[in-house]
Amino acid sequence: MSDVLIVGAGPTGLTLACDLARRGVGVRIVDKSPDHPRSSRSKGPNPRSLEVLEDLGVVRAVLEAGSAPLPMRKYRDGVPVADADPYADSAPTPDAPYDRGRLIAQWRLEEILRDRLAEHGVTVATGTEVVGLDQDGASVTASFADGSRAGARYAVGCDGAHSRVRKLLGVPFDGETDEEQVMVCGDVGIAPGVLDRGVWHQWFDADGAVMLCPVPGTRTSWWFQAGPERDSAGRPLAPSLDGFRRLFARHTRLPGSHLTGAALLSTYRVNVRMADRYRVGRVFLAGDAAHVHAIAGGLGMNTGIQDAFNLGWKLTQVLRGRAAAELLDTYEEERLPVAAWTLDLTSDRLRATLEAIREPGGGLDSAITPATTGLDRGYRWSSLARPGGAGGVRSGDRAPDAPCHEAATGAPTRLFNVFAGPHITVLGFGAGTEDTLREAAAAHGDTVRTCRVYGAGDPGPGTPGAGPYALHDREGLARAAYGVGRDTVVVVRPDNHVGLFAGADETRAVRRYLDVLDGAARPDRTTAGGVVDGAPKG
């Protein structure tokens, strides 16, 4: 019996599998497709997902395989009328190393994640379709199309918008489909030299549109999106190579023969739907199985990746007996409101884009806002977020990065390097926090990484007593990122969200909070009811 059965091996399922496997959790991941799909549907991770991928150890491969977002060239009646670069005025900052996402074919991202998963000894079982689920108080049993069965302590449905897992659970997927908002999509070949591969071409005319974006890592492949051809009754026609050539010729004013091939043809309709719950007993939903929305802003795959990163550490802590089972309730508590927000945001961005393209020069840049980076999404409402914080950062927020130096050697490093890995991080700003750091390290062992952050006036390299993760904040950027003035302890969850701000004299608050995240197995842990300071406990 595995610890966790993951159904669906797209970016969401693979992110969850990688996170669990590196934590030592026994994972089985299955997908009904007989082969790994060559789909390039999603155009890549946004800045917050890049942070997740960095923590998983794959961001370098993603950056090398992909490209930066391209400037957008807008046409009207075949003539270029405007270029736009939505990121022209943005740049990395000390607290956010990624100011823009990365263009990469979905199949290539999945390949990178599968390679990482294989390093942990786990491979995807393709051609394995789940047709039934049964569960009791201790396990889930999946039935497969070939008649076999397998058990797991928990299961997660990451199997897309048409999720079999969701349907087997009987979870409603309420919302609406806009039959008028239709687009045909595919991967196409364009003859070399016909179009500049350094821009994303967008032809918006009164009678339709064609958008062509080069697929990174290829010579002739492009993402093709267009308004569909329609029959005499106004019904959209199914996508086809000949149809793509006619659309290409009509809007680009170039010969249709320049479009040399088409694959992965599909019709996209705007669906705005969300599951009304993310958990039924020991089975969870994540990614498109839990929510779908307009593609404006490119948040579909990214929301799923971040679902997975939220769930992975919680499953691990409960499976290890390090946290009470109620911790798993916070997955839905935190991620369902994010999905609702995402549905509203993407619908709003779609409206803005449709309005913009009515005029020459309008294009897909209208869909991009600071909100689509994912960097401002946090969980301030969560029962795991203790009231507190300073400056712009509060409990529940994404934990900012900051460049620092190793206190012992003076070598440059970053807060993200301290956060990376399957552990809780406790930062101690100021000498008054040292007792709390020592107590946390003694009580929680490898599950908690303690880090004393020395200020600009403290000794530099070779700081006496500096632990292996102690940092020297020479420029005060870490203190600025967290709004720290007085001596302060900051607890950062394994998914790199702030859980607690506490003063140096609030050792008991830190102890109690850490016990919520990692205390169920401690023999000296005291409990008094169902909640500690408002958070689940056992």
CSV table of C-alpha atoms in Angstrom, one decimal, residues 43 67-75 80-90 100-103 195-204 211-216 222-223 361-366 368:
chain,number,residue,atom,x,y,z
A,43,LYS,CA,2.5,28.6,-21.9
A,67,SER,CA,12.3,31.7,-22.8
A,68,ALA,CA,11.4,35.0,-21.3
A,69,PRO,CA,7.9,36.3,-22.2
A,70,LEU,CA,8.0,37.8,-25.7
A,71,PRO,CA,6.9,41.3,-26.8
A,72,MET,CA,3.5,41.3,-28.4
A,73,ARG,CA,3.0,42.6,-32.0
A,74,LYS,CA,-0.5,43.5,-32.8
A,75,TYR,CA,-1.9,43.7,-36.3
A,80,PRO,CA,1.4,45.8,-37.7
A,81,VAL,CA,0.0,48.7,-35.7
A,82,ALA,CA,1.6,48.3,-32.2
A,83,ASP,CA,4.2,46.5,-30.2
A,84,ALA,CA,3.8,46.0,-26.5
A,85,ASP,CA,6.0,44.5,-23.8
A,86,PRO,CA,4.0,44.1,-20.6
A,87,TYR,CA,7.2,43.6,-18.6
A,88,ALA,CA,9.2,46.5,-20.0
A,89,ASP,CA,9.1,48.4,-16.7
A,90,SER,CA,9.5,45.4,-14.4
A,100,ARG,CA,8.0,37.6,-15.0
A,101,GLY,CA,7.1,34.1,-15.9
A,102,ARG,CA,8.7,31.7,-18.4
A,103,LEU,CA,7.5,30.5,-21.7
A,195,LEU,CA,7.6,35.2,-39.1
A,196,ASP,CA,9.9,36.7,-36.6
A,197,ARG,CA,10.3,34.3,-33.7
A,198,GLY,CA,11.2,37.1,-31.3
A,199,VAL,CA,7.7,38.3,-30.9
A,200,TRP,CA,4.2,37.0,-30.1
A,201,HIS,CA,2.1,37.8,-33.2
A,202,GLN,CA,-1.6,38.8,-32.7
A,203,TRP,CA,-3.9,39.6,-35.6
A,204,PHE,CA,-7.2,41.1,-34.3
A,211,MET,CA,-2.5,34.5,-32.4
A,212,LEU,CA,0.9,32.8,-33.0
A,213,CYS,CA,3.5,32.4,-30.3
A,214,PRO,CA,6.8,30.5,-31.0
A,215,VAL,CA,7.3,27.4,-28.9
A,216,PRO,CA,10.7,27.7,-27.1
A,222,TRP,CA,4.2,27.7,-32.8
A,223,TRP,CA,1.2,27.9,-30.4
A,361,GLY,CA,-3.4,48.1,-31.1
A,362,GLY,CA,-5.3,46.1,-28.4
A,363,GLY,CA,-4.0,42.7,-27.5
A,364,LEU,CA,-3.4,40.0,-24.9
A,365,ASP,CA,-1.2,42.4,-22.8
A,366,SER,CA,-4.5,43.6,-21.4
A,368,ILE,CA,-1.5,40.8,-17.6
